[in-house]
């Protein structure tokens, strides 16, 4: 195993219901030359199906980290965080909250539920892309992620 990582590509699960934000995130990854696999689900129920490799996601790779919006249909981001942290294997996956809410109570609640970071989405598309690229600089270049389980 090298000092860097034994895995060169990082699998990222984006949990986002806003198609515009999904598109901006994908564009930011492309423009920032972030060459990683970005998998997208649109609500909290799908996120858990993906993480537990159920249903349509039976063959999905285990993500190395999760970008999680809080305002989701069917199951909100707080509920997803609770589920993730209730499972010892899933709890190892870093979860970065990426949401439009800058409310202090949302920030506190996310950290209480063991989010690894909280990023507020700027309204301006250029600033949004800058936030995603700063995420890339820190989480994909500096931080050493836990080894992923190939199968659960």
PDB file of N, CA, C and O in Angstrom, residues 61-102:
ATOM      1  N   UNK A  61     -21.178   0.730  -6.216  1.00  0.00           N
ATOM      2  CA  UNK A  61     -19.958   0.719  -5.404  1.00  0.00           C
ATOM      3  C   UNK A  61     -20.206   1.418  -4.078  1.00  0.00           C
ATOM      4  O   UNK A  61     -21.019   2.337  -3.991  1.00  0.00           O
ATOM      5  N   UNK A  62     -19.505   0.985  -3.054  1.00  0.00           N
ATOM      6  CA  UNK A  62     -19.596   1.667  -1.763  1.00  0.00           C
ATOM      7  C   UNK A  62     -18.918   3.022  -1.908  1.00  0.00           C
ATOM      8  O   UNK A  62     -17.769   3.096  -2.351  1.00  0.00           O
ATOM      9  N   UNK A  63     -19.609   4.106  -1.550  1.00  0.00           N
ATOM     10  CA  UNK A  63     -18.979   5.415  -1.721  1.00  0.00           C
ATOM     11  C   UNK A  63     -17.873   5.645  -0.694  1.00  0.00           C
ATOM     12  O   UNK A  63     -17.928   5.120   0.419  1.00  0.00           O
ATOM     13  N   UNK A  64     -16.893   6.432  -1.104  1.00  0.00           N
ATOM     14  CA  UNK A  64     -15.814   6.820  -0.205  1.00  0.00           C
ATOM     15  C   UNK A  64     -16.218   8.033   0.619  1.00  0.00           C
ATOM     16  O   UNK A  64     -15.676   8.258   1.692  1.00  0.00           O
ATOM     17  N   UNK A  65     -17.151   8.817   0.080  1.00  0.00           N
ATOM     18  CA  UNK A  65     -17.740   9.898   0.841  1.00  0.00           C
ATOM     19  C   UNK A  65     -19.073  10.295   0.249  1.00  0.00           C
ATOM     20  O   UNK A  65     -19.391   9.954  -0.880  1.00  0.00           O
ATOM     21  N   UNK A  66     -19.870  10.980   1.083  1.00  0.00           N
ATOM     22  CA  UNK A  66     -21.229  11.368   0.708  1.00  0.00           C
ATOM     23  C   UNK A  66     -21.359  12.878   0.798  1.00  0.00           C
ATOM     24  O   UNK A  66     -20.962  13.483   1.797  1.00  0.00           O
ATOM     25  N   UNK A  67     -21.907  13.478  -0.263  1.00  0.00           N
ATOM     26  CA  UNK A  67     -22.311  14.883  -0.252  1.00  0.00           C
ATOM     27  C   UNK A  67     -23.819  14.877  -0.071  1.00  0.00           C
ATOM     28  O   UNK A  67     -24.545  14.363  -0.920  1.00  0.00           O
ATOM     29  N   UNK A  68     -24.307  15.418   1.036  1.00  0.00           N
ATOM     30  CA  UNK A  68     -25.701  15.268   1.424  1.00  0.00           C
ATOM     31  C   UNK A  68     -26.412  16.603   1.566  1.00  0.00           C
ATOM     32  O   UNK A  68     -25.998  17.448   2.370  1.00  0.00           O
ATOM     33  N   UNK A  69     -27.489  16.774   0.803  1.00  0.00           N
ATOM     34  CA  UNK A  69     -28.367  17.919   0.995  1.00  0.00           C
ATOM     35  C   UNK A  69     -29.269  17.620   2.185  1.00  0.00           C
ATOM     36  O   UNK A  69     -29.554  16.445   2.468  1.00  0.00           O
ATOM     37  N   UNK A  70     -29.717  18.632   2.900  1.00  0.00           N
ATOM     38  CA  UNK A  70     -30.613  18.407   4.039  1.00  0.00           C
ATOM     39  C   UNK A  70     -32.072  18.376   3.633  1.00  0.00           C
ATOM     40  O   UNK A  70     -32.863  17.612   4.179  1.00  0.00           O
ATOM     41  N   UNK A  71     -32.442  19.220   2.677  1.00  0.00           N
ATOM     42  CA  UNK A  71     -33.843  19.353   2.281  1.00  0.00           C
ATOM     43  C   UNK A  71     -34.155  18.391   1.150  1.00  0.00           C
ATOM     44  O   UNK A  71     -33.999  18.721  -0.021  1.00  0.00           O
ATOM     45  N   UNK A  72     -34.577  17.192   1.540  1.00  0.00           N
ATOM     46  CA  UNK A  72     -34.828  16.123   0.577  1.00  0.00           C
ATOM     47  C   UNK A  72     -36.255  15.597   0.720  1.00  0.00           C
ATOM     48  O   UNK A  72     -36.799  15.596   1.825  1.00  0.00           O
ATOM     49  N   UNK A  73     -36.841  15.120  -0.376  1.00  0.00           N
ATOM     50  CA  UNK A  73     -38.157  14.479  -0.270  1.00  0.00           C
ATOM     51  C   UNK A  73     -38.048  13.078   0.343  1.00  0.00           C
ATOM     52  O   UNK A  73     -36.974  12.488   0.362  1.00  0.00           O
ATOM     53  N   UNK A  74     -39.153  12.593   0.830  1.00  0.00           N
ATOM     54  CA  UNK A  74     -39.336  11.257   1.400  1.00  0.00           C
ATOM     55  C   UNK A  74     -38.582  11.018   2.703  1.00  0.00           C
ATOM     56  O   UNK A  74     -39.106  10.421   3.621  1.00  0.00           O
ATOM     57  N   UNK A  75     -37.338  11.428   2.810  1.00  0.00           N
ATOM     58  CA  UNK A  75     -36.546  11.290   4.037  1.00  0.00           C
ATOM     59  C   UNK A  75     -35.505  12.405   3.988  1.00  0.00           C
ATOM     60  O   UNK A  75     -34.715  12.469   3.057  1.00  0.00           O
ATOM     61  N   UNK A  76     -35.507  13.280   4.995  1.00  0.00           N
ATOM     62  CA  UNK A  76     -34.594  14.425   4.930  1.00  0.00           C
ATOM     63  C   UNK A  76     -33.161  14.038   5.315  1.00  0.00           C
ATOM     64  O   UNK A  76     -32.893  12.930   5.773  1.00  0.00           O
ATOM     65  N   UNK A  77     -32.265  14.990   5.119  1.00  0.00           N
ATOM     66  CA  UNK A  77     -30.848  14.733   5.366  1.00  0.00           C
ATOM     67  C   UNK A  77     -30.525  14.368   6.802  1.00  0.00           C
ATOM     68  O   UNK A  77     -29.649  13.537   7.050  1.00  0.00           O
ATOM     69  N   UNK A  78     -31.228  14.984   7.772  1.00  0.00           N
ATOM     70  CA  UNK A  78     -30.999  14.629   9.177  1.00  0.00           C
ATOM     71  C   UNK A  78     -31.323  13.156   9.427  1.00  0.00           C
ATOM     72  O   UNK A  78     -30.589  12.461  10.130  1.00  0.00           O
ATOM     73  N   UNK A  79     -32.421  12.690   8.840  1.00  0.00           N
ATOM     74  CA  UNK A  79     -32.808  11.286   9.011  1.00  0.00           C
ATOM     75  C   UNK A  79     -31.793  10.354   8.355  1.00  0.00           C
ATOM     76  O   UNK A  79     -31.475   9.295   8.898  1.00  0.00           O
ATOM     77  N   UNK A  80     -31.267  10.761   7.210  1.00  0.00           N
ATOM     78  CA  UNK A  80     -30.233   9.967   6.538  1.00  0.00           C
ATOM     79  C   UNK A  80     -28.976   9.905   7.409  1.00  0.00           C
ATOM     80  O   UNK A  80     -28.403   8.830   7.607  1.00  0.00           O
ATOM     81  N   UNK A  81     -28.579  11.049   7.963  1.00  0.00           N
ATOM     82  CA  UNK A  81     -27.411  11.068   8.861  1.00  0.00           C
ATOM     83  C   UNK A  81     -27.609  10.146  10.059  1.00  0.00           C
ATOM     84  O   UNK A  81     -26.690   9.417  10.446  1.00  0.00           O
ATOM     85  N   UNK A  82     -28.794  10.170  10.642  1.00  0.00           N
ATOM     86  CA  UNK A  82     -29.086   9.287  11.782  1.00  0.00           C
ATOM     87  C   UNK A  82     -28.922   7.825  11.397  1.00  0.00           C
ATOM     88  O   UNK A  82     -28.313   7.041  12.138  1.00  0.00           O
ATOM     89  N   UNK A  83     -29.483   7.448  10.244  1.00  0.00           N
ATOM     90  CA  UNK A  83     -29.382   6.054   9.766  1.00  0.00           C
ATOM     91  C   UNK A  83     -27.927   5.661   9.518  1.00  0.00           C
ATOM     92  O   UNK A  83     -27.500   4.580   9.890  1.00  0.00           O
ATOM     93  N   UNK A  84     -27.188   6.536   8.863  1.00  0.00           N
ATOM     94  CA  UNK A  84     -25.787   6.247   8.560  1.00  0.00           C
ATOM     95  C   UNK A  84     -25.009   6.001   9.851  1.00  0.00           C
ATOM     96  O   UNK A  84     -24.243   5.047   9.960  1.00  0.00           O
ATOM     97  N   UNK A  85     -25.215   6.855  10.832  1.00  0.00           N
ATOM     98  CA  UNK A  85     -24.435   6.741  12.064  1.00  0.00           C
ATOM     99  C   UNK A  85     -24.916   5.652  13.001  1.00  0.00           C
ATOM    100  O   UNK A  85     -24.214   5.301  13.934  1.00  0.00           O
ATOM    101  N   UNK A  86     -26.088   5.091  12.729  1.00  0.00           N
ATOM    102  CA  UNK A  86     -26.572   3.956  13.520  1.00  0.00           C
ATOM    103  C   UNK A  86     -25.927   2.647  13.057  1.00  0.00           C
ATOM    104  O   UNK A  86     -25.973   1.645  13.758  1.00  0.00           O
ATOM    105  N   UNK A  87     -25.317   2.648  11.876  1.00  0.00           N
ATOM    106  CA  UNK A  87     -24.688   1.458  11.313  1.00  0.00           C
ATOM    107  C   UNK A  87     -23.168   1.637  11.392  1.00  0.00           C
ATOM    108  O   UNK A  87     -22.618   2.530  10.740  1.00  0.00           O
ATOM    109  N   UNK A  88     -22.470   0.795  12.163  1.00  0.00           N
ATOM    110  CA  UNK A  88     -21.022   0.967  12.343  1.00  0.00           C
ATOM    111  C   UNK A  88     -20.223   0.979  11.034  1.00  0.00           C
ATOM    112  O   UNK A  88     -19.231   1.696  10.934  1.00  0.00           O
ATOM    113  N   UNK A  89     -20.634   0.221  10.038  1.00  0.00           N
ATOM    114  CA  UNK A  89     -19.903   0.216   8.764  1.00  0.00           C
ATOM    115  C   UNK A  89     -20.153   1.495   7.989  1.00  0.00           C
ATOM    116  O   UNK A  89     -19.229   2.092   7.442  1.00  0.00           O
ATOM    117  N   UNK A  90     -21.400   1.937   7.914  1.00  0.00           N
ATOM    118  CA  UNK A  90     -21.714   3.167   7.185  1.00  0.00           C
ATOM    119  C   UNK A  90     -21.157   4.392   7.901  1.00  0.00           C
ATOM    120  O   UNK A  90     -20.795   5.375   7.264  1.00  0.00           O
ATOM    121  N   UNK A  91     -21.084   4.334   9.213  1.00  0.00           N
ATOM    122  CA  UNK A  91     -20.627   5.483  10.002  1.00  0.00           C
ATOM    123  C   UNK A  91     -19.182   5.880   9.678  1.00  0.00           C
ATOM    124  O   UNK A  91     -18.779   7.005   9.955  1.00  0.00           O
ATOM    125  N   UNK A  92     -18.425   4.986   9.079  1.00  0.00           N
ATOM    126  CA  UNK A  92     -17.041   5.295   8.697  1.00  0.00           C
ATOM    127  C   UNK A  92     -16.959   6.176   7.460  1.00  0.00           C
ATOM    128  O   UNK A  92     -15.918   6.764   7.179  1.00  0.00           O
ATOM    129  N   UNK A  93     -18.038   6.235   6.692  1.00  0.00           N
ATOM    130  CA  UNK A  93     -18.038   7.018   5.454  1.00  0.00           C
ATOM    131  C   UNK A  93     -18.198   8.500   5.814  1.00  0.00           C
ATOM    132  O   UNK A  93     -19.179   8.872   6.450  1.00  0.00           O
ATOM    133  N   UNK A  94     -17.252   9.334   5.428  1.00  0.00           N
ATOM    134  CA  UNK A  94     -17.406  10.761   5.705  1.00  0.00           C
ATOM    135  C   UNK A  94     -18.627  11.327   4.984  1.00  0.00           C
ATOM    136  O   UNK A  94     -18.866  11.024   3.813  1.00  0.00           O
ATOM    137  N   UNK A  95     -19.392  12.138   5.711  1.00  0.00           N
ATOM    138  CA  UNK A  95     -20.578  12.788   5.145  1.00  0.00           C
ATOM    139  C   UNK A  95     -20.385  14.291   5.246  1.00  0.00           C
ATOM    140  O   UNK A  95     -20.179  14.830   6.334  1.00  0.00           O
ATOM    141  N   UNK A  96     -20.447  14.945   4.095  1.00  0.00           N
ATOM    142  CA  UNK A  96     -20.328  16.390   4.028  1.00  0.00           C
ATOM    143  C   UNK A  96     -21.705  16.927   3.662  1.00  0.00           C
ATOM    144  O   UNK A  96     -22.255  16.590   2.613  1.00  0.00           O
ATOM    145  N   UNK A  97     -22.272  17.724   4.550  1.00  0.00           N
ATOM    146  CA  UNK A  97     -23.556  18.351   4.276  1.00  0.00           C
ATOM    147  C   UNK A  97     -23.299  19.500   3.305  1.00  0.00           C
ATOM    148  O   UNK A  97     -22.444  20.352   3.548  1.00  0.00           O
ATOM    149  N   UNK A  98     -24.016  19.493   2.184  1.00  0.00           N
ATOM    150  CA  UNK A  98     -23.928  20.541   1.166  1.00  0.00           C
ATOM    151  C   UNK A  98     -25.350  21.016   0.931  1.00  0.00           C
ATOM    152  O   UNK A  98     -26.128  20.352   0.248  1.00  0.00           O
ATOM    153  N   UNK A  99     -25.714  22.136   1.558  1.00  0.00           N
ATOM    154  CA  UNK A  99     -27.105  22.544   1.582  1.00  0.00           C
ATOM    155  C   UNK A  99     -27.244  24.049   1.432  1.00  0.00           C
ATOM    156  O   UNK A  99     -26.271  24.792   1.628  1.00  0.00           O
ATOM    157  N   UNK A 100     -28.447  24.480   1.100  1.00  0.00           N
ATOM    158  CA  UNK A 100     -28.697  25.913   0.956  1.00  0.00           C
ATOM    159  C   UNK A 100     -28.942  26.583   2.303  1.00  0.00           C
ATOM    160  O   UNK A 100     -28.883  27.799   2.416  1.00  0.00           O
ATOM    161  N   UNK A 101     -29.186  25.805   3.330  1.00  0.00           N
ATOM    162  CA  UNK A 101     -29.487  26.370   4.642  1.00  0.00           C
ATOM    163  C   UNK A 101     -28.223  26.821   5.369  1.00  0.00           C
ATOM    164  O   UNK A 101     -27.289  26.053   5.545  1.00  0.00           O
ATOM    165  N   UNK A 102     -28.255  28.070   5.790  1.00  0.00           N
ATOM    166  CA  UNK A 102     -27.179  28.582   6.622  1.00  0.00           C
ATOM    167  C   UNK A 102     -27.646  28.765   8.059  1.00  0.00           C
ATOM    168  O   UNK A 102     -26.941  29.366   8.871  1.00  0.00           O
TER     169      UNK A 102
END
